[in-house]
mmCIF file of C-alpha atoms in Angstrom:
data_model
loop_
_atom_site.group_PDB
_atom_site.id
_atom_site.type_symbol
_atom_site.label_atom_id
_atom_site.label_comp_id
_atom_site.label_asym_id
_atom_site.label_seq_id
_atom_site.Cartn_x
_atom_site.Cartn_y
_atom_site.Cartn_z
ATOM 1 C CA MET A 13 -55.621 -23.659 -12.414
ATOM 2 C CA VAL A 14 -54.665 -21.089 -14.981
ATOM 3 C CA PRO A 15 -50.869 -21.552 -15.702
ATOM 4 C CA LEU A 16 -48.675 -18.572 -14.914
ATOM 5 C CA LEU A 17 -47.393 -16.650 -17.986
ATOM 6 C CA THR A 18 -43.826 -15.422 -18.102
ATOM 7 C CA SER A 19 -43.355 -12.335 -19.910
ATOM 8 C CA PRO A 20 -40.895 -12.310 -22.861
ATOM 9 C CA ILE A 21 -39.105 -9.468 -21.034
ATOM 10 C CA ASP A 22 -38.474 -11.648 -18.047
ATOM 11 C CA VAL A 23 -37.313 -14.476 -20.193
ATOM 12 C CA GLU A 24 -34.747 -12.287 -22.008
ATOM 13 C CA ARG A 25 -33.478 -10.902 -18.780
ATOM 14 C CA GLU A 26 -32.981 -14.210 -17.200
ATOM 15 C CA GLU A 27 -31.176 -15.593 -20.250
ATOM 16 C CA ALA A 28 -29.011 -12.523 -20.283
ATOM 17 C CA ARG A 29 -28.071 -13.062 -16.767
ATOM 18 C CA ARG A 30 -27.123 -16.688 -17.383
ATOM 19 C CA GLN A 31 -25.104 -15.689 -20.363
ATOM 20 C CA ALA A 32 -23.328 -13.130 -18.149
ATOM 21 C CA ILE A 33 -22.524 -15.772 -15.581
ATOM 22 C CA ARG A 34 -21.111 -18.125 -18.157
ATOM 23 C CA GLU A 35 -18.888 -15.351 -19.571
ATOM 24 C CA LEU A 36 -17.504 -14.395 -16.150
ATOM 25 C CA LEU A 37 -16.609 -18.011 -15.721
ATOM 26 C CA GLY A 38 -14.223 -17.667 -18.620
ATOM 27 C CA PRO A 39 -10.375 -17.802 -18.347
ATOM 28 C CA GLU A 40 -10.166 -14.169 -19.398
ATOM 29 C CA TYR A 41 -11.718 -12.944 -16.117
ATOM 30 C CA SER A 42 -9.250 -14.791 -13.907
ATOM 31 C CA LYS A 43 -6.672 -12.121 -14.342
ATOM 32 C CA GLU A 44 -9.141 -9.205 -13.989
ATOM 33 C CA SER A 45 -7.910 -6.368 -11.868
ATOM 34 C CA LEU A 46 -9.700 -5.435 -8.553
ATOM 35 C CA VAL A 47 -10.749 -1.926 -10.059
ATOM 36 C CA ASP A 48 -12.217 -3.667 -13.100
ATOM 37 C CA ARG A 49 -14.012 -6.168 -11.076
ATOM 38 C CA LEU A 50 -15.444 -3.448 -8.657
ATOM 39 C CA TRP A 51 -16.522 -1.332 -11.715
ATOM 40 C CA ARG A 52 -18.249 -4.398 -13.318
ATOM 41 C CA ASN A 53 -20.142 -5.274 -10.080
ATOM 42 C CA VAL A 54 -21.318 -1.769 -9.597
ATOM 43 C CA ASN A 55 -22.617 -1.664 -13.156
ATOM 44 C CA GLN A 56 -24.524 -4.903 -12.610
ATOM 45 C CA PHE A 57 -25.957 -3.708 -9.238
ATOM 46 C CA THR A 58 -27.062 -0.418 -10.674
ATOM 47 C CA GLY A 59 -28.600 -2.375 -13.567
ATOM 48 C CA ASP A 60 -30.603 -4.386 -11.292
ATOM 49 C CA LEU A 61 -31.725 -1.229 -9.311
ATOM 50 C CA LEU A 62 -33.014 0.252 -12.476
ATOM 51 C CA ASP A 63 -34.902 -2.785 -13.202
ATOM 52 C CA GLN A 64 -36.996 -2.053 -10.153
ATOM 53 C CA GLU A 65 -38.764 0.769 -12.190
ATOM 54 C CA SER A 66 -41.094 -2.029 -13.512
ATOM 55 C CA LEU A 67 -42.315 -2.280 -9.755
ATOM 56 C CA GLY A 68 -43.932 1.169 -9.998
ATOM 57 C CA ALA A 69 -43.384 4.696 -8.571
ATOM 58 C CA VAL A 70 -41.987 3.665 -5.165
ATOM 59 C CA GLY A 71 -39.401 1.230 -6.759
ATOM 60 C CA SER A 72 -38.374 3.869 -9.166
ATOM 61 C CA VAL A 73 -37.795 6.440 -6.474
ATOM 62 C CA ALA A 74 -35.882 3.920 -4.348
ATOM 63 C CA ALA A 75 -33.618 2.967 -7.308
ATOM 64 C CA ARG A 76 -32.864 6.305 -8.177
ATOM 65 C CA ALA A 77 -31.975 7.236 -4.560
ATOM 66 C CA ALA A 78 -29.754 4.244 -4.180
ATOM 67 C CA LEU A 79 -28.082 4.912 -7.432
ATOM 68 C CA LEU A 80 -27.354 8.439 -6.435
ATOM 69 C CA VAL A 81 -25.771 7.244 -3.133
ATOM 70 C CA ILE A 82 -23.577 4.778 -5.105
ATOM 71 C CA VAL A 83 -22.433 7.414 -7.534
ATOM 72 C CA ILE A 84 -21.389 9.830 -4.698
ATOM 73 C CA VAL A 85 -19.490 6.855 -2.893
ATOM 74 C CA ILE A 86 -17.629 5.963 -6.156
ATOM 75 C CA ILE A 87 -16.742 9.511 -6.625
ATOM 76 C CA VAL A 88 -15.374 10.158 -3.057
ATOM 77 C CA SER A 89 -13.616 6.555 -3.133
ATOM 78 C CA LEU A 90 -11.765 7.493 -6.582
ATOM 79 C CA LEU A 91 -10.724 10.871 -5.205
ATOM 80 C CA LEU A 92 -9.177 9.355 -2.044
ATOM 81 C CA ILE A 93 -7.337 6.697 -3.972
ATOM 82 C CA ALA A 94 -6.118 9.293 -6.449
ATOM 83 C CA ARG A 95 -4.768 11.462 -3.653
ATOM 84 C CA ARG A 96 -3.176 8.600 -1.731
ATOM 85 C CA THR A 97 -1.545 7.303 -4.910
ATOM 86 C CA ALA A 98 -0.235 10.754 -5.982
ATOM 87 C CA GLY A 99 1.044 11.253 -2.387
ATOM 88 C CA GLY A 100 2.644 7.857 -2.025
ATOM 89 C CA GLY A 101 4.134 7.977 -5.510
ATOM 90 C CA ALA A 102 5.797 11.315 -4.878
ATOM 91 C CA SER A 103 7.108 10.212 -1.555
ATOM 92 C CA ARG A 104 8.610 7.015 -3.010
ATOM 93 C CA ALA A 105 10.256 8.946 -5.821
ATOM 94 C CA LYS A 106 12.199 10.946 -3.173
ATOM 95 C CA GLY A 107 13.411 7.758 -1.532
ATOM 96 C CA ILE A 108 14.422 7.451 2.072
ATOM 97 C CA PHE A 109 15.615 10.922 2.554
ATOM 98 C CA GLY A 110 13.202 12.973 0.670
ATOM 99 C CA ASP A 111 14.561 16.533 0.222
ATOM 100 C CA ARG A 112 16.662 16.506 3.401
ATOM 101 C CA ARG A 113 20.244 15.646 3.626
ATOM 102 C CA LEU A 114 21.693 15.447 7.160
ATOM 103 C CA THR A 115 24.545 13.590 8.768
ATOM 104 C CA ALA A 116 23.889 10.167 10.419
ATOM 105 C CA ALA A 117 24.415 11.805 13.791
ATOM 106 C CA GLU A 118 21.883 14.560 12.963
ATOM 107 C CA HIS A 119 19.372 11.894 11.879
ATOM 108 C CA ARG A 120 20.052 9.916 14.918
ATOM 109 C CA GLU A 121 19.577 12.831 17.290
ATOM 110 C CA ALA A 122 16.286 13.836 15.488
ATOM 111 C CA ALA A 123 15.107 10.236 15.992
ATOM 112 C CA GLU A 124 15.738 10.216 19.645
ATOM 113 C CA ARG A 125 13.989 13.620 20.093
ATOM 114 C CA LEU A 126 10.946 12.420 18.225
ATOM 115 C CA ALA A 127 10.843 9.225 20.045
ATOM 116 C CA ALA A 128 10.808 11.119 23.415
ATOM 117 C CA GLU A 129 7.730 13.069 22.105
ATOM 118 C CA SER A 130 6.067 9.753 21.304
ATOM 119 C CA ARG A 131 6.043 10.777 17.616
ATOM 120 C CA TRP A 132 6.859 7.158 16.606
ATOM 121 C CA ALA A 133 6.258 7.146 12.957
ATOM 122 C CA GLU A 134 8.592 10.190 12.348
ATOM 123 C CA ALA A 135 11.205 8.709 14.782
ATOM 124 C CA VAL A 136 11.167 5.448 12.633
ATOM 125 C CA ARG A 137 11.841 7.332 9.492
ATOM 126 C CA GLU A 138 14.626 9.263 11.008
ATOM 127 C CA ARG A 139 16.330 6.263 12.502
ATOM 128 C CA LEU A 140 16.356 4.509 9.150
ATOM 129 C CA ARG A 141 17.791 7.514 7.643
ATOM 130 C CA ALA A 142 20.580 7.534 10.154
ATOM 131 C CA VAL A 143 21.128 3.852 9.319
ATOM 132 C CA ALA A 144 21.336 4.599 5.586
ATOM 133 C CA ARG A 145 23.609 7.745 5.929
ATOM 134 C CA ASP A 146 25.948 5.758 8.327
ATOM 135 C CA LEU A 147 26.255 2.881 5.810
ATOM 136 C CA GLU A 148 27.060 5.357 2.916
ATOM 137 C CA ASP A 149 29.550 7.188 5.106
ATOM 138 C CA ARG A 150 31.271 3.848 5.841
ATOM 139 C CA VAL A 151 31.288 3.099 2.150
ATOM 140 C CA ILE A 152 29.358 -0.202 2.833
ATOM 141 C CA ILE A 153 26.924 0.871 0.350
ATOM 142 C CA ASP A 154 27.230 3.360 -2.495
ATOM 143 C CA TYR A 155 25.503 6.926 -2.200
ATOM 144 C CA THR A 156 22.308 6.531 -4.424
ATOM 145 C CA PRO A 157 19.961 9.416 -4.677
ATOM 146 C CA GLY A 158 16.131 8.301 -4.360
ATOM 147 C CA ARG A 159 17.140 4.828 -2.939
ATOM 148 C CA THR A 160 14.066 3.053 -1.309
ATOM 149 C CA ALA A 161 14.133 1.336 1.962
ATOM 150 C CA GLY A 162 13.775 -2.048 0.179
ATOM 151 C CA GLU A 163 16.822 -1.152 -2.120
ATOM 152 C CA LEU A 164 18.673 -0.215 1.124
ATOM 153 C CA ALA A 165 18.066 -3.590 2.813
ATOM 154 C CA ALA A 166 18.978 -5.519 -0.423
ATOM 155 C CA GLU A 167 22.296 -3.857 -0.980
ATOM 156 C CA ALA A 168 23.291 -3.629 2.834
ATOM 157 C CA GLY A 169 22.112 -7.263 3.226
ATOM 158 C CA ARG A 170 24.546 -8.481 0.570
ATOM 159 C CA ALA A 171 27.472 -6.673 2.340
ATOM 160 C CA LEU A 172 26.281 -7.742 5.669
ATOM 161 C CA PRO A 173 24.508 -11.012 5.274
ATOM 162 C CA ALA A 174 24.283 -11.896 8.902
ATOM 163 C CA LEU A 175 21.918 -8.796 9.160
ATOM 164 C CA ALA A 176 20.020 -9.281 6.017
ATOM 165 C CA ASP A 177 16.812 -10.372 7.740
ATOM 166 C CA GLU A 178 16.875 -7.553 10.195
ATOM 167 C CA LEU A 179 17.530 -5.002 7.397
ATOM 168 C CA SER A 180 14.363 -6.502 5.527
ATOM 169 C CA SER A 181 12.221 -6.332 8.540
ATOM 170 C CA ALA A 182 13.324 -2.675 9.215
ATOM 171 C CA ALA A 183 12.456 -1.800 5.647
ATOM 172 C CA ARG A 184 9.082 -3.152 5.812
ATOM 173 C CA VAL A 185 8.400 -1.258 9.029
ATOM 174 C CA PHE A 186 9.590 2.010 7.328
ATOM 175 C CA ASP A 187 7.351 1.460 4.181
ATOM 176 C CA ASP A 188 4.460 0.553 6.613
ATOM 177 C CA VAL A 189 4.574 3.716 8.551
ATOM 178 C CA THR A 190 5.575 5.979 5.498
ATOM 179 C CA TYR A 191 3.268 4.619 2.688
ATOM 180 C CA GLY A 192 0.876 2.087 4.288
ATOM 181 C CA GLU A 193 -0.587 4.568 6.919
ATOM 182 C CA VAL A 194 0.329 2.060 9.742
ATOM 183 C CA PRO A 195 0.683 3.959 12.930
ATOM 184 C CA GLY A 196 4.222 4.025 14.306
ATOM 185 C CA THR A 197 4.862 2.292 17.704
ATOM 186 C CA PRO A 198 7.549 1.978 20.440
ATOM 187 C CA GLU A 199 8.127 -1.466 19.196
ATOM 188 C CA ALA A 200 8.632 -0.305 15.577
ATOM 189 C CA TYR A 201 11.061 2.222 16.698
ATOM 190 C CA GLY A 202 12.852 -0.370 18.639
ATOM 191 C CA ILE A 203 13.389 -2.481 15.570
ATOM 192 C CA MET A 204 15.048 0.501 13.890
ATOM 193 C CA ARG A 205 17.217 1.435 17.006
ATOM 194 C CA ASP A 206 18.412 -2.129 17.523
ATOM 195 C CA LEU A 207 19.264 -2.408 13.822
ATOM 196 C CA ASP A 208 21.194 0.970 13.931
ATOM 197 C CA ASP A 209 23.187 -0.429 16.944
ATOM 198 C CA HIS A 210 23.932 -3.763 15.317
ATOM 199 C CA LEU A 211 25.026 -2.119 12.077
ATOM 200 C CA ARG A 212 27.422 0.302 13.837
ATOM 201 C CA ALA A 213 29.232 -2.628 15.315
ATOM 202 C CA ALA A 214 29.212 -4.700 12.169
ATOM 203 C CA ARG A 215 32.002 -5.012 9.570
ATOM 204 C CA PRO A 216 31.573 -6.273 6.053
ATOM 205 C CA ALA A 217 32.630 -9.819 5.570
ATOM 206 C CA PRO A 218 35.801 -10.507 3.584
ATOM 207 C CA ALA A 219 35.102 -12.378 0.453
ATOM 208 C CA GLY A 220 34.367 -16.044 1.092
ATOM 209 C CA ARG A 221 33.873 -15.669 4.792
ATOM 210 C CA ALA A 222 30.641 -15.186 6.868
ATOM 211 C CA GLU A 223 30.256 -11.860 8.671
ATOM 212 C CA THR A 224 29.477 -11.670 12.290
ATOM 213 C CA PRO A 225 27.993 -8.675 13.962
#
């Protein structure tokens, strides 16, 4: 039998891949961001596709077609991420209230109206705004423009420790439906409504005493 000969190009390519694998196992890649990892994997994949040109005209056409699809997908994904990041960043910068300033009663009324129309995500937002405004009006928390739901939960939880867990849960629900694109539900609105009722009946605990709702 005639021994199979390995071309120098194949040997160099295989050695390069082994070196790349050893490099990726290094500690500097353990903290690599998801975007960097994705970009590196795409580059490696496209490089493998382009290597198919050695298979002839059919492989070359298939590689170029696949590469074009990958480029289009990457561009569309980056545009969607940029749009979502810009929108979420702008919304978070405005805090819970955005550009609106209503009374607690007005926010509460709006929340009930939206809930009656099954517009749950909007109802969730309005009810937490009612909670925040009510706490500010009662001077349980300070008026702070641009306050986020998490900051509201942390500050109010210190003043009303018995409701701290409930406040944190409500903040997560608010963030999920506002920034995380999680659909609003009757259950989510129920969390906000119950929190609002409990807070309206609660009083800050005197120093050194536990607060009871």
